[in-house]
mmCIF file of C-alpha atoms and ligand atoms in Angstrom:
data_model
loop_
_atom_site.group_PDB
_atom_site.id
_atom_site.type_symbol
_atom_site.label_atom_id
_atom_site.label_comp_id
_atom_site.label_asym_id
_atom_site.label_seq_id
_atom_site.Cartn_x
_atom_site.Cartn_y
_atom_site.Cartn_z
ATOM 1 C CA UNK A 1300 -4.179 22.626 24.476
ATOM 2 C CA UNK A 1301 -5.149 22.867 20.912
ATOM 3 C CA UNK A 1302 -7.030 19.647 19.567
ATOM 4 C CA UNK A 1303 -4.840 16.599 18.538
ATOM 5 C CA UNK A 1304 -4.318 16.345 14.674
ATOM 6 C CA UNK A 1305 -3.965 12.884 13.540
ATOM 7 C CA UNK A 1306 -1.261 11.601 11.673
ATOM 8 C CA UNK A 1307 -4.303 9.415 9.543
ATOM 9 C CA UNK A 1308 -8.118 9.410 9.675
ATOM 10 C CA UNK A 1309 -10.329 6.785 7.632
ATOM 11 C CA UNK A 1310 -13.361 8.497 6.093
ATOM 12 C CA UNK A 1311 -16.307 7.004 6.292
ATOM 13 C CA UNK A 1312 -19.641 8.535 5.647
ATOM 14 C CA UNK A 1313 -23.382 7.417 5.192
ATOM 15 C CA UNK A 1314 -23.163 6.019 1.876
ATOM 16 C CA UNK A 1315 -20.593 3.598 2.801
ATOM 17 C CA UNK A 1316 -23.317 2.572 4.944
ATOM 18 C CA UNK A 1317 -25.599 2.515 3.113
ATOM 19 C CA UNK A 1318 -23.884 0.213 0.357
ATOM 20 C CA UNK A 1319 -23.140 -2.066 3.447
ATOM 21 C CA UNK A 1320 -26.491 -1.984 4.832
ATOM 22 C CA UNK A 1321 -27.886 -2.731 1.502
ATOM 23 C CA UNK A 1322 -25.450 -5.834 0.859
ATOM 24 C CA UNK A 1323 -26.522 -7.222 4.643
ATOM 25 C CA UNK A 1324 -29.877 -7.001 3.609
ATOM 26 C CA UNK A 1325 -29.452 -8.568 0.113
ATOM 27 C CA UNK A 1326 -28.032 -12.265 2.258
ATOM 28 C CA UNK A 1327 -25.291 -12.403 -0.388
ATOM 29 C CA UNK A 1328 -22.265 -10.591 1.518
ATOM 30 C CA UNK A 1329 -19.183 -13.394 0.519
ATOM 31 C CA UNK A 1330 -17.779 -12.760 -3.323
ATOM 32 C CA UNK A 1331 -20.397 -11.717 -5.368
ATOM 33 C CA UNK A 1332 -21.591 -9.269 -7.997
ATOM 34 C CA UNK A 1333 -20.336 -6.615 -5.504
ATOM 35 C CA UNK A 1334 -16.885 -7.365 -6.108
ATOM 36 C CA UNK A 1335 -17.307 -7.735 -9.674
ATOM 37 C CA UNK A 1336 -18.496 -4.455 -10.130
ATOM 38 C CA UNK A 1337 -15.503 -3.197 -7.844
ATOM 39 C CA UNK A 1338 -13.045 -4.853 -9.983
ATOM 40 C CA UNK A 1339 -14.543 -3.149 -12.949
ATOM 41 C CA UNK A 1340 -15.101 0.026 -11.445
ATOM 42 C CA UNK A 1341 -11.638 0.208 -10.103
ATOM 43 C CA UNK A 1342 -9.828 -0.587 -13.364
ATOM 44 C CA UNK A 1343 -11.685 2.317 -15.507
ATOM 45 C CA UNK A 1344 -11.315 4.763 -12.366
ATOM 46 C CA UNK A 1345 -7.974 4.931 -12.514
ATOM 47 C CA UNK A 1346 -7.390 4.493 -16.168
ATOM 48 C CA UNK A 1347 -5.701 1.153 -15.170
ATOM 49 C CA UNK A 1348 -6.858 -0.227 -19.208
ATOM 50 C CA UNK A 1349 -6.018 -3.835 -17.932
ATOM 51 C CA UNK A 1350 -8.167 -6.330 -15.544
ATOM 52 C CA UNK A 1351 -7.748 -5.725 -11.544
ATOM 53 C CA UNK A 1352 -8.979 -8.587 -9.509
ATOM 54 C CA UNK A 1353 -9.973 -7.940 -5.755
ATOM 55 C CA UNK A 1354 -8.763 -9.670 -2.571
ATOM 56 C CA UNK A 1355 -8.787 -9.566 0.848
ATOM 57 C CA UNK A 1356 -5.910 -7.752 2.129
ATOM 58 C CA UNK A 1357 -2.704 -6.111 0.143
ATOM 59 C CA UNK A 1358 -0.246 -8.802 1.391
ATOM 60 C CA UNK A 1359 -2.832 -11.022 0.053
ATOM 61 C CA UNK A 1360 -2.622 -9.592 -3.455
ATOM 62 C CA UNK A 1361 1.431 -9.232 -3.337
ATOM 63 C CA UNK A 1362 1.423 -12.751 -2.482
ATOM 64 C CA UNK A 1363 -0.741 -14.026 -5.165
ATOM 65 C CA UNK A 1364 0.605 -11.656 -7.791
ATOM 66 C CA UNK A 1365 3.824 -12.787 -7.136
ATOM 67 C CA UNK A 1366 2.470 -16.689 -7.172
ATOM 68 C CA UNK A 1367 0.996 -15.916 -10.498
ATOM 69 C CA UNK A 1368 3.939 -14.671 -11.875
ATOM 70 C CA UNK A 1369 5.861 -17.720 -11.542
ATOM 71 C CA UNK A 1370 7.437 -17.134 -8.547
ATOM 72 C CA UNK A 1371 8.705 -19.842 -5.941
ATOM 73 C CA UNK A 1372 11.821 -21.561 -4.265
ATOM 74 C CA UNK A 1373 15.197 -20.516 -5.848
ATOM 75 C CA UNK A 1374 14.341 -17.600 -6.950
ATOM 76 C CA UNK A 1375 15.239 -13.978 -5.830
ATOM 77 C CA UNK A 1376 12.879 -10.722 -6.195
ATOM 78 C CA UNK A 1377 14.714 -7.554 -5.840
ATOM 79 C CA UNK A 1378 12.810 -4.959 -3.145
ATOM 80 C CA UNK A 1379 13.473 -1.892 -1.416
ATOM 81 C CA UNK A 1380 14.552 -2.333 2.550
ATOM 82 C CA UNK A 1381 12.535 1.113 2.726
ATOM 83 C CA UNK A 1382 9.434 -0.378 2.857
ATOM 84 C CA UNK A 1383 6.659 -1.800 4.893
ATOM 85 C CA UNK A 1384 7.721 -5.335 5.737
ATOM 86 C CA UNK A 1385 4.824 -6.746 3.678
ATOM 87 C CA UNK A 1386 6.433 -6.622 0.422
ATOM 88 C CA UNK A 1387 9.664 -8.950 1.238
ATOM 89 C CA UNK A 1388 6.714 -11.194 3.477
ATOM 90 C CA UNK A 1389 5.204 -11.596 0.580
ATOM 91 C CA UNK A 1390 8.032 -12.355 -1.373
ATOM 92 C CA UNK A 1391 9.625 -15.036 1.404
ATOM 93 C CA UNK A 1392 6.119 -16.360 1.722
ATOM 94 C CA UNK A 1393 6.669 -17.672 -1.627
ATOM 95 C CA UNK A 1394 9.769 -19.762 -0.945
ATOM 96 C CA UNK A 1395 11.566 -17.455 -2.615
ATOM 97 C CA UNK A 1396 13.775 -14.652 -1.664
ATOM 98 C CA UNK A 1397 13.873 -11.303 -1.097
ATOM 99 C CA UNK A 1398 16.809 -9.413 -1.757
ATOM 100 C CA UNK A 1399 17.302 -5.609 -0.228
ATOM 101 C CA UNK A 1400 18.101 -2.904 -3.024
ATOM 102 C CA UNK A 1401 18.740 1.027 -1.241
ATOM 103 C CA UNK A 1402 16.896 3.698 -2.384
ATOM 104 C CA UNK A 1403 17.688 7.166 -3.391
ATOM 105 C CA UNK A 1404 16.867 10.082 -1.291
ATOM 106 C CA UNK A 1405 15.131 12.270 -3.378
ATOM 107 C CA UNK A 1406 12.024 10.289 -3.563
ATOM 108 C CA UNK A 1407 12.586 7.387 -1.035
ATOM 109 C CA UNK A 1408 12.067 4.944 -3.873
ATOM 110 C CA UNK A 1409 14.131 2.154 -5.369
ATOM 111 C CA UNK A 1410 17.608 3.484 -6.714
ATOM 112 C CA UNK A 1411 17.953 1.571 -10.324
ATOM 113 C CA UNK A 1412 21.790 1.286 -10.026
ATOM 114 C CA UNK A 1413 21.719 -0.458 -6.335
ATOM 115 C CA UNK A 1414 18.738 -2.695 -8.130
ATOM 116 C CA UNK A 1415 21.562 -3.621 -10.768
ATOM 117 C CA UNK A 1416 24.230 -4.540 -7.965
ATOM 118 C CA UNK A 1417 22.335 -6.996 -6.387
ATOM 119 C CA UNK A 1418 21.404 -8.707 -9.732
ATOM 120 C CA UNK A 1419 22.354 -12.840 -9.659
ATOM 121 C CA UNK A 1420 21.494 -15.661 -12.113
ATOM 122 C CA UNK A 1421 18.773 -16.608 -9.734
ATOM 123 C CA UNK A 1422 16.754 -13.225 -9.773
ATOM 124 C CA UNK A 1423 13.616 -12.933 -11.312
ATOM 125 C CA UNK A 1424 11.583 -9.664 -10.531
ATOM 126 C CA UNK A 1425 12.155 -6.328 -9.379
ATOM 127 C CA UNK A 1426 9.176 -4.761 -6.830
ATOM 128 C CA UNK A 1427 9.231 -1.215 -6.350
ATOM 129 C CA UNK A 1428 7.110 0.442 -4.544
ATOM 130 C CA UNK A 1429 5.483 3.693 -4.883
ATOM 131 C CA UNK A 1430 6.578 4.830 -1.680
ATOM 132 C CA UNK A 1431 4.158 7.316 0.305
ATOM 133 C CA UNK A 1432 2.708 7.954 -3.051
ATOM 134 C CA UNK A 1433 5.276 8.826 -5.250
ATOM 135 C CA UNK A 1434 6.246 6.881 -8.126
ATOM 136 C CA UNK A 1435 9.295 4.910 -8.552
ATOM 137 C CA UNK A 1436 11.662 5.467 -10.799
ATOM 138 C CA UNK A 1437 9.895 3.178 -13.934
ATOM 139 C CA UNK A 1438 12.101 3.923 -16.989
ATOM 140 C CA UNK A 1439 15.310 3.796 -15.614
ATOM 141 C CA UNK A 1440 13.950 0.580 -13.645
ATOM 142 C CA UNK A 1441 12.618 -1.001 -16.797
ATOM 143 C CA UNK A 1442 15.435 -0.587 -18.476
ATOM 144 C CA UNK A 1443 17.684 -2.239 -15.816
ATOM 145 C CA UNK A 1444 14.828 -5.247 -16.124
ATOM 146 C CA UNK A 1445 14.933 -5.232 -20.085
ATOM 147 C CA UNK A 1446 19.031 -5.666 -19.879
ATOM 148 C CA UNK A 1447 18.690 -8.475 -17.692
ATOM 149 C CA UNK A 1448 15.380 -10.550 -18.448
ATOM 150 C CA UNK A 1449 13.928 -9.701 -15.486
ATOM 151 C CA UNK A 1450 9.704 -8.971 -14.368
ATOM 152 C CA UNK A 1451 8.765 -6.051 -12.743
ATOM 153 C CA UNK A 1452 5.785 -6.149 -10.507
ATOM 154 C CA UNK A 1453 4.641 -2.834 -8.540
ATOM 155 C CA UNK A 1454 3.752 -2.318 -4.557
ATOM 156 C CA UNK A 1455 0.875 0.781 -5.007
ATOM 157 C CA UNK A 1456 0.097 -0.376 -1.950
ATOM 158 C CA UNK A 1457 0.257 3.558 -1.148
ATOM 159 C CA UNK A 1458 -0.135 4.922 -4.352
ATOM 160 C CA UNK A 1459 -4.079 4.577 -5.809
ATOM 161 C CA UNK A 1460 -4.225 7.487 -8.391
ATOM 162 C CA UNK A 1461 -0.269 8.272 -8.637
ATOM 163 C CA UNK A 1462 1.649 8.336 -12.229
ATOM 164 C CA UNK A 1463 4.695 8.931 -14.148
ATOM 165 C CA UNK A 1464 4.374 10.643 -17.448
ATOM 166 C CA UNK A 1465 1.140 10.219 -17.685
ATOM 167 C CA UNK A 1466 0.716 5.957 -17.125
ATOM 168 C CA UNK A 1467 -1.084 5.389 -13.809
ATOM 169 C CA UNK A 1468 1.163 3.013 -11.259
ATOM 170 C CA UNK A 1469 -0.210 -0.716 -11.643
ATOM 171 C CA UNK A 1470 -0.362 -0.002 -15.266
ATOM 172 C CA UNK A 1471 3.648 -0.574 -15.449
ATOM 173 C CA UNK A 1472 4.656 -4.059 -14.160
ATOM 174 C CA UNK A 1473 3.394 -7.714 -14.821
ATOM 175 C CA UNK A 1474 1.121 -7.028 -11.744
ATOM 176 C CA UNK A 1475 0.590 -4.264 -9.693
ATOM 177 C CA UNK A 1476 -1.105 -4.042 -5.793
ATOM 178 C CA UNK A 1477 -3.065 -1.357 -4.301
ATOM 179 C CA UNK A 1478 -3.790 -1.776 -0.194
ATOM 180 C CA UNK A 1479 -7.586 -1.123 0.811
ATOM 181 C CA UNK A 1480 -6.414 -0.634 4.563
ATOM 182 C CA UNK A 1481 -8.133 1.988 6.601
ATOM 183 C CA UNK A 1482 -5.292 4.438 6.767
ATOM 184 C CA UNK A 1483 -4.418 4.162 2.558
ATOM 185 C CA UNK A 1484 -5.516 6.708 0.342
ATOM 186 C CA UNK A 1485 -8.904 5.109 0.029
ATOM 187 C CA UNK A 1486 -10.354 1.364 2.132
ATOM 188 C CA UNK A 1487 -12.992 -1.215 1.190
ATOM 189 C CA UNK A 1488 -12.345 -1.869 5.237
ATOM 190 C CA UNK A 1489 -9.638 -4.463 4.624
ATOM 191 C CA UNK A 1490 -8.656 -5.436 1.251
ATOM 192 C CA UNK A 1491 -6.224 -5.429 -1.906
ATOM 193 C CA UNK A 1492 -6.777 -4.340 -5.827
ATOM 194 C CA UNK A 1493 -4.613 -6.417 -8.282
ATOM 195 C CA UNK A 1494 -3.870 -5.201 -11.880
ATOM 196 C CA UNK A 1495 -2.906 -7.661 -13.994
ATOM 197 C CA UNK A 1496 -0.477 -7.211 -17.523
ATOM 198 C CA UNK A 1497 -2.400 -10.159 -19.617
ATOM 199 C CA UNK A 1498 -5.409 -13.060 -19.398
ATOM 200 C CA UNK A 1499 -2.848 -15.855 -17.977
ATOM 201 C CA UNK A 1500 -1.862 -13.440 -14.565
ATOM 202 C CA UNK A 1501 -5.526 -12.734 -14.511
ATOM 203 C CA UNK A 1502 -6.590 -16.294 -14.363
ATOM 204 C CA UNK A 1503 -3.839 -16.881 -12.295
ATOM 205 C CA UNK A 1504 -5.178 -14.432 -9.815
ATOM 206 C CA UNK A 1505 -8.562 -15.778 -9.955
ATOM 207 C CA UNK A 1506 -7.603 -19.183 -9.127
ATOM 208 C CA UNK A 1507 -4.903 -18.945 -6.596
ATOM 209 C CA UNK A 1508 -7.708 -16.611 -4.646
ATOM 210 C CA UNK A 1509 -10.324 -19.261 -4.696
ATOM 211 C CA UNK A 1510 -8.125 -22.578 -3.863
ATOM 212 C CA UNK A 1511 -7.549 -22.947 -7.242
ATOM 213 C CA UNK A 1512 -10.555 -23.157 -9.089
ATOM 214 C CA UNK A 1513 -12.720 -21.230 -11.568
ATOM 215 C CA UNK A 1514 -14.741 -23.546 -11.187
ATOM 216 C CA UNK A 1515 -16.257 -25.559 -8.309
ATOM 217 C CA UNK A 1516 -14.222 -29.026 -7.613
ATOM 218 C CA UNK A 1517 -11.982 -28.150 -10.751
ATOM 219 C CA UNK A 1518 -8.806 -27.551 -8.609
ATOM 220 C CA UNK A 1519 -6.360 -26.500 -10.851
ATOM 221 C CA UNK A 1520 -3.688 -25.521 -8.663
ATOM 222 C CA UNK A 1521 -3.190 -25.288 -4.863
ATOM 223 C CA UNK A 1522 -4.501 -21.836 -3.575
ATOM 224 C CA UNK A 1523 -5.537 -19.954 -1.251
ATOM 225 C CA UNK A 1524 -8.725 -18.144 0.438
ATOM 226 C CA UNK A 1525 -8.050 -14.385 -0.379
ATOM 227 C CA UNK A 1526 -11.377 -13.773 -1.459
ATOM 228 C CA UNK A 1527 -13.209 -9.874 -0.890
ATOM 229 C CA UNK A 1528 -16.449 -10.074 0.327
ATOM 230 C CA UNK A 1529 -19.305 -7.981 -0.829
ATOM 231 C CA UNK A 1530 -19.262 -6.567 1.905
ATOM 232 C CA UNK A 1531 -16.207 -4.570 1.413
ATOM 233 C CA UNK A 1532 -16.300 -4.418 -2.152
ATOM 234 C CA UNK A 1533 -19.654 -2.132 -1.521
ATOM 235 C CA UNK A 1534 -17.582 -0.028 0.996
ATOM 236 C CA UNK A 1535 -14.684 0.347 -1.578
ATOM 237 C CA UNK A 1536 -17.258 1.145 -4.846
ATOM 238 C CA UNK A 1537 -18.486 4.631 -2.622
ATOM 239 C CA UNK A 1538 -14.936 5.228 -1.753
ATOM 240 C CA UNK A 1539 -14.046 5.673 -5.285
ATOM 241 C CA UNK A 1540 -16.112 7.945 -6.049
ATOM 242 C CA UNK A 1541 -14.759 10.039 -3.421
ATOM 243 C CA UNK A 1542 -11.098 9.414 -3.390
ATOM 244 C CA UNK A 1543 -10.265 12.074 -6.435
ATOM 245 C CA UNK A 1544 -11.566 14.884 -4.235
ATOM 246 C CA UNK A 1545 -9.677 13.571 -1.398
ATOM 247 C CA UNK A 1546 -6.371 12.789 -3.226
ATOM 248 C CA UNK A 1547 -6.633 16.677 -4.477
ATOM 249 C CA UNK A 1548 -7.184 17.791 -0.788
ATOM 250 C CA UNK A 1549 -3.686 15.843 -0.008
ATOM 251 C CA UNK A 1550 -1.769 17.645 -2.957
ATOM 252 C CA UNK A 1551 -3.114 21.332 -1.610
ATOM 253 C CA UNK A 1552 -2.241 20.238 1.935
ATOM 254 C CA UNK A 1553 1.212 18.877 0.790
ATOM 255 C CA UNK A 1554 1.984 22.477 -1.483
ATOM 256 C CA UNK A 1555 1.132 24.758 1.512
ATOM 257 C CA UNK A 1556 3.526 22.616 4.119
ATOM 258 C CA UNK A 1557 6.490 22.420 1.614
ATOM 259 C CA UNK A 1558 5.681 26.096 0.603
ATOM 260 C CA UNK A 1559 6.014 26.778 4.343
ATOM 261 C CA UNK A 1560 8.123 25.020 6.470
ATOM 262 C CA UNK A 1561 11.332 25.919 7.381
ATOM 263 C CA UNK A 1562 14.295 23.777 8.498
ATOM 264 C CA UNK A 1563 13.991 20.514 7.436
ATOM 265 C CA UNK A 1564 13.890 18.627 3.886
ATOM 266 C CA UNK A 1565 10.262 18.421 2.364
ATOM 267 C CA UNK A 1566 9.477 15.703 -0.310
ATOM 268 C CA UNK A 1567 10.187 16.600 -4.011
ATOM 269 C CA UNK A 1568 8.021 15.502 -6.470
ATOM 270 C CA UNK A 1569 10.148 13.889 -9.850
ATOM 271 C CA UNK A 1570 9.309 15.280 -13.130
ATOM 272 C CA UNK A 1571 6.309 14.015 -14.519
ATOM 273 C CA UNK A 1572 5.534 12.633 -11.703
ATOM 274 C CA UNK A 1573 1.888 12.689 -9.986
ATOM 275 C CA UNK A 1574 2.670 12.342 -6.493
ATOM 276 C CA UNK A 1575 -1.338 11.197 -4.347
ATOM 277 C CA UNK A 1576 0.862 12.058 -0.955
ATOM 278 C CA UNK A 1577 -0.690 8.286 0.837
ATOM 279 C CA UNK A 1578 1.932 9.823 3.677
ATOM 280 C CA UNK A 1579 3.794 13.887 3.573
ATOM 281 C CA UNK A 1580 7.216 12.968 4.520
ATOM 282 C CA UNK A 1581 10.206 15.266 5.525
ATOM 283 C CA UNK A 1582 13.698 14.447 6.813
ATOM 284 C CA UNK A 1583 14.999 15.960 9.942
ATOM 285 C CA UNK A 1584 18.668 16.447 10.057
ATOM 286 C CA UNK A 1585 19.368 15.954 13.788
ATOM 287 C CA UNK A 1586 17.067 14.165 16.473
ATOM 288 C CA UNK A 1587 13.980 13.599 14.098
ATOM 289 C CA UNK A 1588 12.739 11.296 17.451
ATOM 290 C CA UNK A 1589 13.136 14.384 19.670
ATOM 291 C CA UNK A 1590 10.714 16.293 17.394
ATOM 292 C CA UNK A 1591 8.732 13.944 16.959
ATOM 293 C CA UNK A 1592 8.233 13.759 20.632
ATOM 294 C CA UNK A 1593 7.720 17.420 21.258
ATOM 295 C CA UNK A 1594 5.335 17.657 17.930
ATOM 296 C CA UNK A 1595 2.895 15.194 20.466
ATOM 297 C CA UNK A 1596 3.675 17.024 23.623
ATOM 298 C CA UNK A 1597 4.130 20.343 23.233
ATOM 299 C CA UNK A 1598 1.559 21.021 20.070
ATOM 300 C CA UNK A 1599 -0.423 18.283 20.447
ATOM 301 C CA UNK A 1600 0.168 17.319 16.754
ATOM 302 C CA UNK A 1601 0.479 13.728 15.778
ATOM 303 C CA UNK A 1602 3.453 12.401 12.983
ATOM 304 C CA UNK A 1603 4.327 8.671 11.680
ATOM 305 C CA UNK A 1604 7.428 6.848 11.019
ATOM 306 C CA UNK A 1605 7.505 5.019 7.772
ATOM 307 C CA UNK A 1606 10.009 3.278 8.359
ATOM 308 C CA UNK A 1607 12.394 4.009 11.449
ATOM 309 C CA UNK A 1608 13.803 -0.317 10.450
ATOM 310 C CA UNK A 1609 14.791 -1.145 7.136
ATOM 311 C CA UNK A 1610 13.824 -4.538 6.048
ATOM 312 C CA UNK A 1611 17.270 -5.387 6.269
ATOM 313 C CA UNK A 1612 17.589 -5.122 9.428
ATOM 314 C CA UNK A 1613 14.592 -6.763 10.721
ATOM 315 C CA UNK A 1614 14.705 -10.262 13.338
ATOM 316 C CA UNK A 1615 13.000 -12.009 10.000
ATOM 317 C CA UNK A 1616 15.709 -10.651 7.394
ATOM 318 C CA UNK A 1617 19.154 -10.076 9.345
ATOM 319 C CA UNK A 1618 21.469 -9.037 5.939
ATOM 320 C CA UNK A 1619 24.616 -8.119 6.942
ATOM 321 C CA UNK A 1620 25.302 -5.051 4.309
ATOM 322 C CA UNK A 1621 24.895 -1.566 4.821
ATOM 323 C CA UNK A 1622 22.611 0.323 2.130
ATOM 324 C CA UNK A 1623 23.437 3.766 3.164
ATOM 325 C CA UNK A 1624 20.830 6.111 2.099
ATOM 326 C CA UNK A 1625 18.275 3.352 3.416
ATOM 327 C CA UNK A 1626 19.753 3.672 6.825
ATOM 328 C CA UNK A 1627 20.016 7.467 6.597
ATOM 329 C CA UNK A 1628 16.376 7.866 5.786
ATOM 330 C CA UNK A 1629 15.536 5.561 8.364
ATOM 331 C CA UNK A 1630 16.797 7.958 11.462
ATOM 332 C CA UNK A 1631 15.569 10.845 9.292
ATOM 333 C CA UNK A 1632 11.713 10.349 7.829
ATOM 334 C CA UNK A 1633 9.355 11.894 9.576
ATOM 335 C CA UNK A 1634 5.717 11.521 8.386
ATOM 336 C CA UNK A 1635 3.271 15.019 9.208
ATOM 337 C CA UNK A 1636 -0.612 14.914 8.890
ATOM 338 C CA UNK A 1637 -1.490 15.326 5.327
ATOM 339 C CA UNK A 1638 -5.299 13.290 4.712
ATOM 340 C CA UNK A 1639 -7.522 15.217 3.480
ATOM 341 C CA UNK A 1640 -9.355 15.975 6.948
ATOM 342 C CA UNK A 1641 -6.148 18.609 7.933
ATOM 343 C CA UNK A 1642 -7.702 21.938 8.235
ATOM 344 C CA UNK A 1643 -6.084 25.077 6.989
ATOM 345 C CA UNK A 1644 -5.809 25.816 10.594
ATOM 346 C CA UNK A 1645 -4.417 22.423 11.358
ATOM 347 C CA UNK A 1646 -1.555 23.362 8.640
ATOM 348 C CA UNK A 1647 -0.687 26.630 9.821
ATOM 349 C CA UNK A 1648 -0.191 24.589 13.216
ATOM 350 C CA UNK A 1649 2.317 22.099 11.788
ATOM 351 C CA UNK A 1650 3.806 24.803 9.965
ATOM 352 C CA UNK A 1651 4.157 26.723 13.282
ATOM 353 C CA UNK A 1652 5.636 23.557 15.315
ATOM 354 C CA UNK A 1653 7.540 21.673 12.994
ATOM 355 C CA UNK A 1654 9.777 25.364 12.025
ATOM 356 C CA UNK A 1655 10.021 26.299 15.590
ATOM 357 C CA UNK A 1656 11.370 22.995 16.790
ATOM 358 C CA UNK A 1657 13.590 22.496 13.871
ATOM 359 C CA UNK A 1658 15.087 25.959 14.386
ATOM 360 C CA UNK A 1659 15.735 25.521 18.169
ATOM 361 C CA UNK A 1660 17.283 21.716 17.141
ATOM 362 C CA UNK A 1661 19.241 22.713 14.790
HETATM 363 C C1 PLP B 1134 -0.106 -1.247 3.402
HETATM 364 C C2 PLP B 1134 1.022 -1.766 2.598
HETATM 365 C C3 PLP B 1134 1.071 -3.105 2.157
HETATM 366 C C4 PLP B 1134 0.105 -4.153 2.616
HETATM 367 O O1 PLP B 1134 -1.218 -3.864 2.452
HETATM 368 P P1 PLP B 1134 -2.289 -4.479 3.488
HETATM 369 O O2 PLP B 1134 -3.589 -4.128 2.839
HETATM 370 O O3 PLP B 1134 -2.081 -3.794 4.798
HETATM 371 O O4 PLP B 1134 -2.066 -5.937 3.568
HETATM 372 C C5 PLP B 1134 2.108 -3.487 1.335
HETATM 373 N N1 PLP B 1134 3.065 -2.622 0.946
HETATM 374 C C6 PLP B 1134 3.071 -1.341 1.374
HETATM 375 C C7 PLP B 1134 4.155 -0.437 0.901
HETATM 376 C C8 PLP B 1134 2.064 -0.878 2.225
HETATM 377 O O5 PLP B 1134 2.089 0.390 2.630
#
């Protein structure tokens, strides 16, 4: 059988360790100058034009983003159910709630009139997330938030490099998170970039990372440790200058599979929209798991589900409401190799499979 394709592949080379070898060798590898230079680094790379502040995981950075916004008991955030499950854990993890908005199909990303639905006195933010790399629907979802008073904050958990008419993701909301986890669009190992809209979510950031202090024994507020070590900051600082080439290598893998395939639904990218493809995702009509299954068996060719259980529908969440093109998308998306280590051959493989199974299912 032909080689397995993976449905994700970290790459890391011999710079990345290098930069770690050097930090071991410096005996400074906690928070250091490493991760100030990553902050820095980070911001201008992506044209972010506002302070980003480093921690140790993305649900680390949702959760502090959201604590420096204000955020607590009583309140409600508004997020997608179509997500991973850290964005409403980070939101619950706050004492306050999360409340499950559907999306719309064409881009798997919040739909702004569902977002206005489930609008009470008690919400506070809406979270959308860039799903798979695809930006949400900002205008229409700022305007719902300028009717109604409301924050936005951004999950780019998935989405380092996207945009929408020309602003980079993380430059819209209050804050905005991008995930440094192996299988993202670029790692620092583990770890999480946060964007911040002014100087008081910045120093919020700071603090609540470091147990609430700036400064040692000047506790300010109770916090946490979410600090980024050097370590991985050094890791991160190569991947950046890599990530462009690698986000361009997802874009001309994505165009040949939706210029090819045949029988299912590929993604479509909005107007204006820069879509970094963190995850190529189609929708199978009928018995996406039975293709899925024969993808792996028969050609050897591995896929992803992201994400066969709404939120809503989780053992943590249990809301009793149906959000229909959430649940459709659910039993539909089907996730095909797309990083930037998918050989031409590799595509004309999926190509192959993915149009001869959906023809014969069909
Ligand atoms: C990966 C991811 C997160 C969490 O990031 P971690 O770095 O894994 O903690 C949050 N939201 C979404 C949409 C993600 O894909």
């Amino acid at each position: 059988m032909n080689d397995f394709i993976p449905p994700a592949k970290p790459l890391i080379g011999d710079e990345e360790r290098a930069a770690v070898d050097r930090v071991l060798r410096s005996g400074m590898i906690a928070q250091g100058p490493e991760v100030a230079a990553f902050e820095k680094e980070f911001s201008e790379h992506f044209g972010l034009g506002r302070a980003c502040v480093a921690v140790n995981s993305g649900t680390s950075g949702l959760h502090l983003g959201l604590l420096s916004a204000g955020i607590g008991a009583g309140d409600e955030v508004i997020v997608p159910s179509f997500t991973f499950a850290a964005t409403a854990n980070s939101v619950a993890l706050t004492g306050a709630t999360p409340v499950f908005a559907d999306i719309a199909l064409d881009d798997f990303t919040l739909d702004p009139a569902s977002v206005e639905s489930f609008i009470t006195d008690k919400t506070k933010a809406i979270m959308p997330v860039h799903l798979y790399g695809h930006p949400a629907k900002m205008p229409e979802l700022q305007a719902v938030a300028d009717k109604h008073g409301l924050m936005i904050f951004e999950d780019a958990a998935q989405a380092h490099g996207a945009s929408l008419n020309g602003t980079p993701v993380g430059a819209f909301g209050v804050f905005g998170m991008f995930s440094l986890y192996p299988t993202k669009n670029m790692t620092s190992g583990e770890g999480g970039m946060v964007s911040a809209a002014n100087d008081e979510i910045e120093r919020n950031l700071r603090l609540y990372r470091n147990q609430g202090m700036l400064q040692q024994y000047h506790n300010e507020v109770v916090g946490l440790n979410n600090r980024m070590t050097d370590i991985h900051a050094a890791i991160g600082r190569v991947q950046l200058t890599k990530v462009d080439a690698w986000t361009k290598q997802r874009q001309d893998n994505a165009a040949f599979l939706s210029a090819n395939l045949e029988g299912v639904i590929v993604p479509a990218v909005a107007d204006g929209a820069v879509h970094v493809y963190h995850q190529y995702t189609i929708r199978v009509a009928s018995d996406r798991d039975g293709l899925a299954k024969a993808l792996k068996d028969e050609y050897n060719i591995g896929s992803g589900m992201f994400y066969p259980v709404p939120n809503h529908r989780l053992k943590t969440f249990q809301r009793d409401y149906h959000l229909a093109n959430t649940e459709q998308a659910a039993l539909e998306c089907l996730s095909l190799p797309v990083h930037p280590s998918v050989s031409q051959a590799d595509l004309e493989r999926i190509v192959t499979a993915v149009s001869t199974l959906a023809k014969a299912g069909a």
